PDB file of C-alpha atoms in Angstrom:
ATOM      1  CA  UNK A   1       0.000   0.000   0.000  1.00  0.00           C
ATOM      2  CA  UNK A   2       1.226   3.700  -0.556  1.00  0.00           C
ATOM      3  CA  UNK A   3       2.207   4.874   2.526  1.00  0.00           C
ATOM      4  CA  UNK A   4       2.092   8.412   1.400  1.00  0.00           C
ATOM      5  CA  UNK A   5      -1.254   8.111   0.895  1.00  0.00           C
ATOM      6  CA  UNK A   6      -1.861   6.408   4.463  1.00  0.00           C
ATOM      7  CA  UNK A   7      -0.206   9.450   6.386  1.00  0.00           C
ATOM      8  CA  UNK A   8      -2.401  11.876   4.402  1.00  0.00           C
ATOM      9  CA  UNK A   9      -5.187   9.505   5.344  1.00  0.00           C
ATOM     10  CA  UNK A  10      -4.672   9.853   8.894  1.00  0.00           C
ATOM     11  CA  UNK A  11      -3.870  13.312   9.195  1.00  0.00           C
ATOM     12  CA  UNK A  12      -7.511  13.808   7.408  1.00  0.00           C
ATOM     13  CA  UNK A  13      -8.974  11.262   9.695  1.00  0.00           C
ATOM     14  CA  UNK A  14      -7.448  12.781  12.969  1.00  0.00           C
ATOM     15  CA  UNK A  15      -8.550  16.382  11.839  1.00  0.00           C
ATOM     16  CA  UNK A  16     -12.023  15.583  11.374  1.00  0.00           C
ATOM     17  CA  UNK A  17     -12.415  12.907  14.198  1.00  0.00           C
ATOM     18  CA  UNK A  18     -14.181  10.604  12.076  1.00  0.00           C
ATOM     19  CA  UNK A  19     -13.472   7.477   9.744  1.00  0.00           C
ATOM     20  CA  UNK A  20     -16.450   8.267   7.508  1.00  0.00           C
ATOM     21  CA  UNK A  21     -15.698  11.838   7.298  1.00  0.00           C
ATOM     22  CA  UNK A  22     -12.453  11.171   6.335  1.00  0.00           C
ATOM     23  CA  UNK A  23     -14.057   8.868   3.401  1.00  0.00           C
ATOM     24  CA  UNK A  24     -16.382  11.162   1.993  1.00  0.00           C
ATOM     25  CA  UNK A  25     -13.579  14.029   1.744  1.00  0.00           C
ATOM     26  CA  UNK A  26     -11.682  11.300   0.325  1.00  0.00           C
ATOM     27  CA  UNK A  27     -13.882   9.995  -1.746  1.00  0.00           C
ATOM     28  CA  UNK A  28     -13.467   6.906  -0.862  1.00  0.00           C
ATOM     29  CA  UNK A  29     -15.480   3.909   1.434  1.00  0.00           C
ATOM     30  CA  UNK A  30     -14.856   3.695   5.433  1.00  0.00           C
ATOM     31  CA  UNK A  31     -13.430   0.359   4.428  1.00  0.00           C
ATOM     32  CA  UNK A  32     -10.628   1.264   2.607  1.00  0.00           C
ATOM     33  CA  UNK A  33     -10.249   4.372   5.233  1.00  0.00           C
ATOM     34  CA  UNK A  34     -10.356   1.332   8.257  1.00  0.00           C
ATOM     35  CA  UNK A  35      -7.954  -1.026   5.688  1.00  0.00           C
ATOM     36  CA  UNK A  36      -4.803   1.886   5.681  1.00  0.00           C
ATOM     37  CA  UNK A  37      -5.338   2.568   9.411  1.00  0.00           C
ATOM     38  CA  UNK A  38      -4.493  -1.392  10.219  1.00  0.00           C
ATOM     39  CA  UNK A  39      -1.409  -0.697   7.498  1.00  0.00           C
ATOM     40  CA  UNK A  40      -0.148   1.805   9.289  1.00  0.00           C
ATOM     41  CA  UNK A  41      -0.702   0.287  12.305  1.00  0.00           C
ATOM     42  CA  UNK A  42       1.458  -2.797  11.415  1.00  0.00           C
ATOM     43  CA  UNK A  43       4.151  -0.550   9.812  1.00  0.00           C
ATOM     44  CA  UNK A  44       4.299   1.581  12.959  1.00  0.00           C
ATOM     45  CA  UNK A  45       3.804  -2.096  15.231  1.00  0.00           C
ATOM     46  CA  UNK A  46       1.603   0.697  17.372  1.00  0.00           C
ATOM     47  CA  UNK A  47      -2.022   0.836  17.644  1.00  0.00           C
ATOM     48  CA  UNK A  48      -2.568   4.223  16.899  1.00  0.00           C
ATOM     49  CA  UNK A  49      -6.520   4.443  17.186  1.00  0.00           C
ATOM     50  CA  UNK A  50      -8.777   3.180  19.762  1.00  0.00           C
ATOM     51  CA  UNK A  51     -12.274   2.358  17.687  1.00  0.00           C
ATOM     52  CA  UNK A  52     -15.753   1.379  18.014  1.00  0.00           C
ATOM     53  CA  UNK A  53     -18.847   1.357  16.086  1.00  0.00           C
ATOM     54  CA  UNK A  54     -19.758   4.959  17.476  1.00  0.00           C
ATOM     55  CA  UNK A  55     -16.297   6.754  18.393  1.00  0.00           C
ATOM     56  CA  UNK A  56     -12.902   6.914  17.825  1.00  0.00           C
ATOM     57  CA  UNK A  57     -10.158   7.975  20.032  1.00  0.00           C
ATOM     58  CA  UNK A  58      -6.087   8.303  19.670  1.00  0.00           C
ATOM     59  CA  UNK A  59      -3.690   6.513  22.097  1.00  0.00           C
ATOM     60  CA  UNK A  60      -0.544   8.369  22.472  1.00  0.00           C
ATOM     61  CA  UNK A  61       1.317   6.746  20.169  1.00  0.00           C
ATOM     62  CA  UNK A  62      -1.456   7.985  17.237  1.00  0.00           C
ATOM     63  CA  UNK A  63      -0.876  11.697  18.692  1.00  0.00           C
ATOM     64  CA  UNK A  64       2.641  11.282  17.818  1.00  0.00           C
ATOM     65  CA  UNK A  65       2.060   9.876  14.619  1.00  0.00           C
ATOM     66  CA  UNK A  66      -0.297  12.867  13.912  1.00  0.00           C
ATOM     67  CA  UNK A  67       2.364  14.939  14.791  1.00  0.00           C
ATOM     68  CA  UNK A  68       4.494  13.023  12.323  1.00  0.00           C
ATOM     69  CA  UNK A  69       1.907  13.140   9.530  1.00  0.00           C
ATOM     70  CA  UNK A  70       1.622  17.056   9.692  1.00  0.00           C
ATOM     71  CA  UNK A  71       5.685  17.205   8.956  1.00  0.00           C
ATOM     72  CA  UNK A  72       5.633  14.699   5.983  1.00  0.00           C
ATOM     73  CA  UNK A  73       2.790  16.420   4.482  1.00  0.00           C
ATOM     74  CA  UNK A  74       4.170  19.998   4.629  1.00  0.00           C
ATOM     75  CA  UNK A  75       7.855  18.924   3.545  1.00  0.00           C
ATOM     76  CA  UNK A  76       5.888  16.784   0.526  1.00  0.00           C
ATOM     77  CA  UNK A  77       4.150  19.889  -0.502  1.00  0.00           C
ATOM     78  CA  UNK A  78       7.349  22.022  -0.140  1.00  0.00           C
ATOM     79  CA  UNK A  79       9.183  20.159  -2.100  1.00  0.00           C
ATOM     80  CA  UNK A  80       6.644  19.281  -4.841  1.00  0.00           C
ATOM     81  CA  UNK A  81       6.480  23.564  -4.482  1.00  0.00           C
ATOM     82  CA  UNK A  82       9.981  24.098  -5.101  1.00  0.00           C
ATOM     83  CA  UNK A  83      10.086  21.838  -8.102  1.00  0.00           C
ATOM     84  CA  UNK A  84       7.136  22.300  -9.845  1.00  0.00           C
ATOM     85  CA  UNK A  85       6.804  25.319 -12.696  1.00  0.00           C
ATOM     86  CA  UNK A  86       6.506  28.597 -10.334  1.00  0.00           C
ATOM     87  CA  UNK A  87       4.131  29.955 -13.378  1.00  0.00           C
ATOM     88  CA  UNK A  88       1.879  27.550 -13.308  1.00  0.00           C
ATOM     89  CA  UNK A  89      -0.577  26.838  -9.637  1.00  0.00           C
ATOM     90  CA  UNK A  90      -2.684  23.901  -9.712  1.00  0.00           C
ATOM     91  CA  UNK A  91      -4.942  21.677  -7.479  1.00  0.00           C
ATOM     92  CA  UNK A  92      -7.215  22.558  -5.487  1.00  0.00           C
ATOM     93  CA  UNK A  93      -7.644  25.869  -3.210  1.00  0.00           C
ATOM     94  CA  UNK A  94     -10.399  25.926  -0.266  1.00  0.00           C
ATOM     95  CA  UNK A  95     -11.237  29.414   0.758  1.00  0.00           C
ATOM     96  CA  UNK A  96     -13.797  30.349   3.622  1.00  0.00           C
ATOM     97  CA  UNK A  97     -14.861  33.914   2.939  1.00  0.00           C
ATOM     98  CA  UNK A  98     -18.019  35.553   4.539  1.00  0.00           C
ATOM     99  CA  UNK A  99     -21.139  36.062   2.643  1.00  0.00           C
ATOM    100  CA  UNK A 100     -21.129  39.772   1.811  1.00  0.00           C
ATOM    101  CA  UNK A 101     -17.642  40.054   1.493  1.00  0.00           C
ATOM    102  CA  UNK A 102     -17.402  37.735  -1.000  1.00  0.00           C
ATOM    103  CA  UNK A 103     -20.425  38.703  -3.036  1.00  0.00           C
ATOM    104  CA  UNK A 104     -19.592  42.528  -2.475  1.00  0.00           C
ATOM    105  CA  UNK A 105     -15.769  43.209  -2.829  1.00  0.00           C
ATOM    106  CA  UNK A 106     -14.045  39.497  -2.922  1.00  0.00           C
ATOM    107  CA  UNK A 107     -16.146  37.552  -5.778  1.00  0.00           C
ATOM    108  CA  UNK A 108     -14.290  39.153  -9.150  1.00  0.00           C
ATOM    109  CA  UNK A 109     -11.154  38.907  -7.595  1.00  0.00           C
ATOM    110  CA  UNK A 110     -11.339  35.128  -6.636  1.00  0.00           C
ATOM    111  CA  UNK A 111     -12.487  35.034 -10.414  1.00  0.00           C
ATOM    112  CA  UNK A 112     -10.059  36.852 -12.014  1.00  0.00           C
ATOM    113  CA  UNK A 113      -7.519  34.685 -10.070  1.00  0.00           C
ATOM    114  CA  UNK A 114      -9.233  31.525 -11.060  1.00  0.00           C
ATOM    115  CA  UNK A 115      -9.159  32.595 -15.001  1.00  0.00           C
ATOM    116  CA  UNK A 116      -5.228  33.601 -14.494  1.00  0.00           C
ATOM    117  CA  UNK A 117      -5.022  30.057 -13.644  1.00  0.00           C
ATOM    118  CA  UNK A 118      -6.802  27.457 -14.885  1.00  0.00           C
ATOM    119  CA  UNK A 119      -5.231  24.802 -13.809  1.00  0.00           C
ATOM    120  CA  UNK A 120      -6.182  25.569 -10.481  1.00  0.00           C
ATOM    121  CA  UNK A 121      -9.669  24.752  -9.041  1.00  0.00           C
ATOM    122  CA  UNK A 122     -11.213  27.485  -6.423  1.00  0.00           C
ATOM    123  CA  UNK A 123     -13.550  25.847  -3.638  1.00  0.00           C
ATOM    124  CA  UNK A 124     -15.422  28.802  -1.661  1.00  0.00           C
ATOM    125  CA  UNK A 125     -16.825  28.098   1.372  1.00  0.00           C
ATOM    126  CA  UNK A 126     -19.207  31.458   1.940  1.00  0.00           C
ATOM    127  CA  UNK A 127     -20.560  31.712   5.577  1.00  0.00           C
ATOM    128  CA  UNK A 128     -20.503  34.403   7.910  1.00  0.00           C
ATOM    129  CA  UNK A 129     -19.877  32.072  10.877  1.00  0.00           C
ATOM    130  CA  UNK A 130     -16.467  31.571  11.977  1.00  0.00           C
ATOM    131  CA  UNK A 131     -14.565  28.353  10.525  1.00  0.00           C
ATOM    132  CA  UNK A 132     -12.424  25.286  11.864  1.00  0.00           C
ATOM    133  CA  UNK A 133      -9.679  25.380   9.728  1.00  0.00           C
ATOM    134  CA  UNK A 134      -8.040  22.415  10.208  1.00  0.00           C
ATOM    135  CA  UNK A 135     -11.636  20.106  10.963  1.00  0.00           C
ATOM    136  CA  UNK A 136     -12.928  21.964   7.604  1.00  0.00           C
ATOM    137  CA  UNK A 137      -9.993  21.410   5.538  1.00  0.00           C
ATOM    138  CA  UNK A 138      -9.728  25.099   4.618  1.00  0.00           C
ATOM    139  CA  UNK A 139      -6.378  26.179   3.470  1.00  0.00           C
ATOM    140  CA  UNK A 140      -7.085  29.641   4.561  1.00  0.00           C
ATOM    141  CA  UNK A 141     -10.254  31.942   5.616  1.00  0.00           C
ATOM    142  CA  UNK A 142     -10.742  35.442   4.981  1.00  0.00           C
ATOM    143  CA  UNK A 143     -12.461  37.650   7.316  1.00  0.00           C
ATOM    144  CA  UNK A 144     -13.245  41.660   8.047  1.00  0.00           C
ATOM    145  CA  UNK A 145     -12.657  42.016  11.464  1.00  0.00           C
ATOM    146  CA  UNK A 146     -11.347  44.889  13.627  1.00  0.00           C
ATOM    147  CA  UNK A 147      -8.070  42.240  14.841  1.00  0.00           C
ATOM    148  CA  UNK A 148      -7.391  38.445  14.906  1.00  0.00           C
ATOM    149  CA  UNK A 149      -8.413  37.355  18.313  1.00  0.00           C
ATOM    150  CA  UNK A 150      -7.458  33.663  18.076  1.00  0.00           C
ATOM    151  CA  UNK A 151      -3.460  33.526  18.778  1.00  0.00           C
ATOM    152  CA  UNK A 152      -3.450  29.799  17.620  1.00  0.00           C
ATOM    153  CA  UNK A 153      -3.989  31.396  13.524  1.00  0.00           C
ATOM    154  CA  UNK A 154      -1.701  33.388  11.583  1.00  0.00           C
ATOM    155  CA  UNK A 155      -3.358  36.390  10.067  1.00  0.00           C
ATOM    156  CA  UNK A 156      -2.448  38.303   7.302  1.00  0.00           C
ATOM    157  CA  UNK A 157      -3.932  41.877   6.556  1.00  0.00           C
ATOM    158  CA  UNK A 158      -5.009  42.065   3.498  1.00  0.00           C
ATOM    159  CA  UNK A 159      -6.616  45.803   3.233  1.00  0.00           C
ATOM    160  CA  UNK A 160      -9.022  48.136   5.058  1.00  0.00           C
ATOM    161  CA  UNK A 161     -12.408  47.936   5.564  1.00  0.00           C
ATOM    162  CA  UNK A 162     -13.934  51.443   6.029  1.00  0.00           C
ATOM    163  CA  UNK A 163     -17.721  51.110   7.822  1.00  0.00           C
ATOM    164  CA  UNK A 164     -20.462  53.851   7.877  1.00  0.00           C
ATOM    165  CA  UNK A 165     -23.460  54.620   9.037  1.00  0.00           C
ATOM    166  CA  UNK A 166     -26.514  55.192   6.648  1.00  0.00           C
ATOM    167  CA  UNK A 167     -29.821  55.425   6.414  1.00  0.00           C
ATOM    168  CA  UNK A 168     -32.756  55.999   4.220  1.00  0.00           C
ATOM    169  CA  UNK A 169     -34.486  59.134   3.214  1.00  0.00           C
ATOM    170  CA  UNK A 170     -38.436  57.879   4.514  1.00  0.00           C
ATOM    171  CA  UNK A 171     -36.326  56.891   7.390  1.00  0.00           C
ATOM    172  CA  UNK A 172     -34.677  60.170   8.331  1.00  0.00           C
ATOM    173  CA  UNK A 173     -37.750  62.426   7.177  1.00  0.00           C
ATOM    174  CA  UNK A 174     -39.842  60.546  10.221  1.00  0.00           C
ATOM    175  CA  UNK A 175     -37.210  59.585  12.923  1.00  0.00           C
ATOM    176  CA  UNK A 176     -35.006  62.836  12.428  1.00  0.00           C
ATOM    177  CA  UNK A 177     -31.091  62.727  11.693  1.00  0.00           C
ATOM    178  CA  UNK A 178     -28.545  62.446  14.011  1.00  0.00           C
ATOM    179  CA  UNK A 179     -25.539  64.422  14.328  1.00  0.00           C
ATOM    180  CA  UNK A 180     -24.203  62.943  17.493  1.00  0.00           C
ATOM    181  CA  UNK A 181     -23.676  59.483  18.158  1.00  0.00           C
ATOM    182  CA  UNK A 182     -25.502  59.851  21.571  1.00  0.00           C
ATOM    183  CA  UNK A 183     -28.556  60.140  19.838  1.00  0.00           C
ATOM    184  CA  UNK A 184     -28.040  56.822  18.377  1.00  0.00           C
ATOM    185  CA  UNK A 185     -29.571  55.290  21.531  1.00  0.00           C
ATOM    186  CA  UNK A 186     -33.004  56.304  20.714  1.00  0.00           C
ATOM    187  CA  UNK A 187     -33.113  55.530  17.092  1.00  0.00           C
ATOM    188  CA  UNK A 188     -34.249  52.256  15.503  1.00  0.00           C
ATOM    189  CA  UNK A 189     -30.868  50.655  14.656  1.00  0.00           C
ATOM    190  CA  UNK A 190     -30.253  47.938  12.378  1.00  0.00           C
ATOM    191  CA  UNK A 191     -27.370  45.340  13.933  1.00  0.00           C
ATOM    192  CA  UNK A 192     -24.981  42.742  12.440  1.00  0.00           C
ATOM    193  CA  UNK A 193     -24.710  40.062  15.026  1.00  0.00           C
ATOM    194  CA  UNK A 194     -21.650  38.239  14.440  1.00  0.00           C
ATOM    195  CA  UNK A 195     -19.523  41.858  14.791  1.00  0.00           C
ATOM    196  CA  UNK A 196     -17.412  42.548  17.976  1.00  0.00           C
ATOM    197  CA  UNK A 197     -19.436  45.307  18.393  1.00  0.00           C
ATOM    198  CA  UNK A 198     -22.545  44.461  17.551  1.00  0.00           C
ATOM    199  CA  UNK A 199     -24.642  45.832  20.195  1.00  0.00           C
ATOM    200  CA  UNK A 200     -22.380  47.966  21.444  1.00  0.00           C
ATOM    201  CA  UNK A 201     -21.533  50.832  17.894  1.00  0.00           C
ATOM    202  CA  UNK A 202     -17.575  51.297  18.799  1.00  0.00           C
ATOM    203  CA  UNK A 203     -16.263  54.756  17.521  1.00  0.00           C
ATOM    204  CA  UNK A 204     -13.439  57.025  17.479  1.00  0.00           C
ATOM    205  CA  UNK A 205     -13.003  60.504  17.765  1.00  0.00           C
ATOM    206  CA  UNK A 206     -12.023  62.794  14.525  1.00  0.00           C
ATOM    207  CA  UNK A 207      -9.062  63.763  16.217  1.00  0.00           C
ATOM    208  CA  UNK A 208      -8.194  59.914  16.500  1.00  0.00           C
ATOM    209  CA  UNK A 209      -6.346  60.466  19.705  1.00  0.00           C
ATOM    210  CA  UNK A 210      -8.746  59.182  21.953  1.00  0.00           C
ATOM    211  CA  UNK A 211      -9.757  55.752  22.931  1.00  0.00           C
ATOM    212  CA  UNK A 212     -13.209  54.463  20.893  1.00  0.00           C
ATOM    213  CA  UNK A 213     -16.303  55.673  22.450  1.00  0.00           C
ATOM    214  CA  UNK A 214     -19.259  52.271  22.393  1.00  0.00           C
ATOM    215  CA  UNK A 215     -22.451  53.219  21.909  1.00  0.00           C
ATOM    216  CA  UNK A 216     -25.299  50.974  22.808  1.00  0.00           C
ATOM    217  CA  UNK A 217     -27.643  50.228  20.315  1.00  0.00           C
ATOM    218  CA  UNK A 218     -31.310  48.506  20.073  1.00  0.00           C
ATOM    219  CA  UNK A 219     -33.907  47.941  16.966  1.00  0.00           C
ATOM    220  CA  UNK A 220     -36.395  45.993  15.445  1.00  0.00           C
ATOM    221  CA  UNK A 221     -33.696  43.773  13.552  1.00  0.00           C
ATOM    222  CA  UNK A 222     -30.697  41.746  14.461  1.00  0.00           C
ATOM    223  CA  UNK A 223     -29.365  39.245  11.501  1.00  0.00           C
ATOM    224  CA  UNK A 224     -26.081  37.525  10.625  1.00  0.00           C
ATOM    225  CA  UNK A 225     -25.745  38.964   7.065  1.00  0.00           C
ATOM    226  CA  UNK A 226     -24.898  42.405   6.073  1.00  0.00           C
ATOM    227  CA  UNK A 227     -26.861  41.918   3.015  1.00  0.00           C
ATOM    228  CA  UNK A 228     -30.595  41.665   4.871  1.00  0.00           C
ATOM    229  CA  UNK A 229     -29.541  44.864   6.860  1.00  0.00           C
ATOM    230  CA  UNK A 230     -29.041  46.987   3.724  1.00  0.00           C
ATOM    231  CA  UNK A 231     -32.241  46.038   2.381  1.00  0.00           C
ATOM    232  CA  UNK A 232     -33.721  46.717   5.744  1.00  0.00           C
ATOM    233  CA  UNK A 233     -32.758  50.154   5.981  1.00  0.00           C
ATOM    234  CA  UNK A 234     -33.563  50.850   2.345  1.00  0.00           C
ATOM    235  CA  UNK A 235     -36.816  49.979   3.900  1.00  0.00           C
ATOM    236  CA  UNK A 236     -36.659  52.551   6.341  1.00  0.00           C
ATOM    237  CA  UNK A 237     -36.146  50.387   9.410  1.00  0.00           C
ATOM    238  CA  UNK A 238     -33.521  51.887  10.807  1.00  0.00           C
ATOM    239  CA  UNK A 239     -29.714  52.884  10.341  1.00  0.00           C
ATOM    240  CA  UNK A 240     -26.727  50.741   9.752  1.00  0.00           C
ATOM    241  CA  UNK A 241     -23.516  50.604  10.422  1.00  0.00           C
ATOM    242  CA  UNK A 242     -22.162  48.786   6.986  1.00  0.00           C
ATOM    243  CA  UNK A 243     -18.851  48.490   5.008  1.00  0.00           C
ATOM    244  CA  UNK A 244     -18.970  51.498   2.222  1.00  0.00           C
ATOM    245  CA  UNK A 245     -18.013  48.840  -0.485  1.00  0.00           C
ATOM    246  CA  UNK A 246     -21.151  46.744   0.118  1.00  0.00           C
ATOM    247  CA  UNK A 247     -23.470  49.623  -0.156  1.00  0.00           C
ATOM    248  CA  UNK A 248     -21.622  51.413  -2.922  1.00  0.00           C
ATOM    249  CA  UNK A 249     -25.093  51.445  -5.273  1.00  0.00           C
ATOM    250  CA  UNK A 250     -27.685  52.376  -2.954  1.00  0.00           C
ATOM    251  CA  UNK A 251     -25.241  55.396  -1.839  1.00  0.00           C
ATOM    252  CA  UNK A 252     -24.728  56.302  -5.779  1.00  0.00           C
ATOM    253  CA  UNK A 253     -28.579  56.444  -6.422  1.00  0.00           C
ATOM    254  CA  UNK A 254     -29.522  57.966  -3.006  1.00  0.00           C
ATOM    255  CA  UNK A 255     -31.582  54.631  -1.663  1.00  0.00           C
ATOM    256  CA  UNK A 256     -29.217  55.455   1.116  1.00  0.00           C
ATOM    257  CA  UNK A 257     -27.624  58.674   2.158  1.00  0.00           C
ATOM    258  CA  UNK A 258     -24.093  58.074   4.874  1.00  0.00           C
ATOM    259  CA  UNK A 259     -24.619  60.091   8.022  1.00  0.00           C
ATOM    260  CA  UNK A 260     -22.077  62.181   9.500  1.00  0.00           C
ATOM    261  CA  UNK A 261     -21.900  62.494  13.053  1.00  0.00           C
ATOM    262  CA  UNK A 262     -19.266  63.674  15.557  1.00  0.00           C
ATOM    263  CA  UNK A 263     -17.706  60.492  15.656  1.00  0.00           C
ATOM    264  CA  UNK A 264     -16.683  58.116  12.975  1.00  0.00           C
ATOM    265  CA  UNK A 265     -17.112  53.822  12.776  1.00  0.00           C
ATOM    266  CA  UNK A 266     -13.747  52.169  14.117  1.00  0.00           C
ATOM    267  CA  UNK A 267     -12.883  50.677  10.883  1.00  0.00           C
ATOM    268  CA  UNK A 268     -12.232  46.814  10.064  1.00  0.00           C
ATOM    269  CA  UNK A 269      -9.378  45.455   8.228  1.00  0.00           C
ATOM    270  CA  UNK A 270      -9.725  42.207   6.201  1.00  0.00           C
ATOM    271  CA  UNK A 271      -7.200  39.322   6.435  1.00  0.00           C
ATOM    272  CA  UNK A 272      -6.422  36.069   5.533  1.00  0.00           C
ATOM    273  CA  UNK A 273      -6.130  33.554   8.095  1.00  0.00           C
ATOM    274  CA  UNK A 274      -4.529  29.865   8.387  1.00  0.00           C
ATOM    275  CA  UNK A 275      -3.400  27.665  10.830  1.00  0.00           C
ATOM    276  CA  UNK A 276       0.434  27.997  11.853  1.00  0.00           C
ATOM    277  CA  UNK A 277       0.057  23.630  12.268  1.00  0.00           C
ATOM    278  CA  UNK A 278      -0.378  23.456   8.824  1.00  0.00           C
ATOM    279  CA  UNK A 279       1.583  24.067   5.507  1.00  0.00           C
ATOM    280  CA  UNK A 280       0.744  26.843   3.277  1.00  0.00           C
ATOM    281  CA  UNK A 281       0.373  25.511  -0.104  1.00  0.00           C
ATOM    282  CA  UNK A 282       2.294  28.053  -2.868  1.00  0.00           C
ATOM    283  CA  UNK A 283      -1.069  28.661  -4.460  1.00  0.00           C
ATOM    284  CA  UNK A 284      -2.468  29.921  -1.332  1.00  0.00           C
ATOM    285  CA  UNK A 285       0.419  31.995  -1.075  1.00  0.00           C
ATOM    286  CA  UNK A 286      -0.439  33.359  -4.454  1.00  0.00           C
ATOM    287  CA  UNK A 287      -3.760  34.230  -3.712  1.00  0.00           C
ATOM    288  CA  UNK A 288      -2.966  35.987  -0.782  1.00  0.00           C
ATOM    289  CA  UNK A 289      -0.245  38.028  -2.602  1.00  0.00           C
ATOM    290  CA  UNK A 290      -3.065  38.563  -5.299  1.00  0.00           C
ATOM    291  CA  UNK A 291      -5.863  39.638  -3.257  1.00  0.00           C
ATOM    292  CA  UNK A 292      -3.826  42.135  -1.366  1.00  0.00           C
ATOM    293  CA  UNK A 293      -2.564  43.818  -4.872  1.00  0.00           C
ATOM    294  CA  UNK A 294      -6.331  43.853  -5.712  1.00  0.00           C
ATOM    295  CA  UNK A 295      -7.457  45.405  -2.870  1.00  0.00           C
TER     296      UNK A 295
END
């Protein structure tokens, strides 16, 4: 049997905790998944899994073996890096990106990319929650945040993400405009739940030597995508605190107007993010380089 092909096996199989998930990223059956396990196992002369018709766990020795897995795999794909033709990416990339920001600023870029290289194949995992890298099998995940909070990922900044607050015309002809963000707290505010701020509108001062200022904030519709929130305030639900480039229409044909107050959004920056346990493939590299230049 290939032992190559049993160490990516288990590395897959210890990353997503399961012999059938393993097989179905594989594309392969649980019995061929179950028949490399008792290879390696009498190449190693360790049992390396303990296994039942419901669970599996590691022993010790299949934590080291993990361990050992992860360093074969990387050095593989370094070398096959290093040798193969540097104009020319291939396989496969997996990409977690957030909904919005891939349909609003990050779609024609992973495009263009894609059509730059064709032999490479683009897998985009869109969801505003947050991702398991390594239980996913994502190569790398890009999200607009304010900073990376989880020390066990390297982050990469990629660009700014500049957020503002806007609202409809019906909206502000009934409720009044702001021009303090005190008064926030008794307008009808729209809020994205999965921010750090979400209840609590962070800003900063114009002079920008000041700490941010949070503002608490309450209205008639909380949601998980950006998208729902524009249409909502184009509705005249409330105000929004969005990212300029997904709202770059409605503010062009006046659907939404930006509010100035005396304090602006603390912005967000977008980055790419990947697991320092894990090797960076050269054509995530690539994109990363590519998506910055973009931006």
């Amino acid at each position: 049997m290939d032992r190559l092909k049993g160490v990516e096996y288990f590395k897959r199989i210890y990353e997503l905790g399961s012999f059938t998930a393993a097989a179905n990223e594989l594309q392969c059956s649980s019995a061929v998944i179950s028949k490399y396990v008792r290879f390696l196992e009498s190449w190693t002369g360790a049992k390396l899994i303990n296994r039942n018709t419901r669970t599996i766990s590691f022993t010790d020795e299949g934590e080291r073996f993990y361990r050992y897995c992860v360093s074969i795999t990387g050095q593989t794909n370094e070398l096959l890096d290093a040798v193969t033709d540097t104009d020319n990416l291939s396989g496969e990339l997996v990409v977690a990106s957030p909904v919005s920001l891939s349909i609003a600023v990050l779609g024609p870029i992973f495009i263009r990319f894609q059509k730059e290289n064709p032999s490479l194949s683009i897998r985009l995992q869109m969801s505003d929650q947050l991702t398991d890298l390594v239980g996913s099998g994502v190569d790398l995940a890009i999200r607009g945040i304010e900073a990376p909070a989880d020390s066990s990922l390297i982050a990469t900044r990629l660009g700014a993400l500049d957020r503002i607050l806007v609202a409809s015309p019906g909206y502000l002809r009934n409720a009044g405009e702001p021009t303090t963000i005190e008064q926030l707290r008794s307008h009808k505010c729209l809020v994205y739940s999965l921010s750090s701020d979400a209840n609590r509108w962070e800003f900063m001062p114009p002079t920008g030597s000041e700490e941010p200022v949070s503002i608490e904030v309450t209205g008639p519709l909380i949601a998980d995508n950006s998208m729902i929130l524009v249409e909502a305030a184009k509705e005249d639900m409330g105000i929004a605190m969005l990212p300029r480039a997904y709202i770059e229409k409605e503010l062009r044909n006046g659907s939404l107007q930006q509010l100035t107050l005396d304090a602006y959004p603390v912005p967000r920056s977008i980055y790419a993010m990947y697991s320092d346990r894990r090797y960076l493939p050269r054509r995530a590299r690539k994109f990363i380089d590519f998506i910055r230049q973009s931006l």
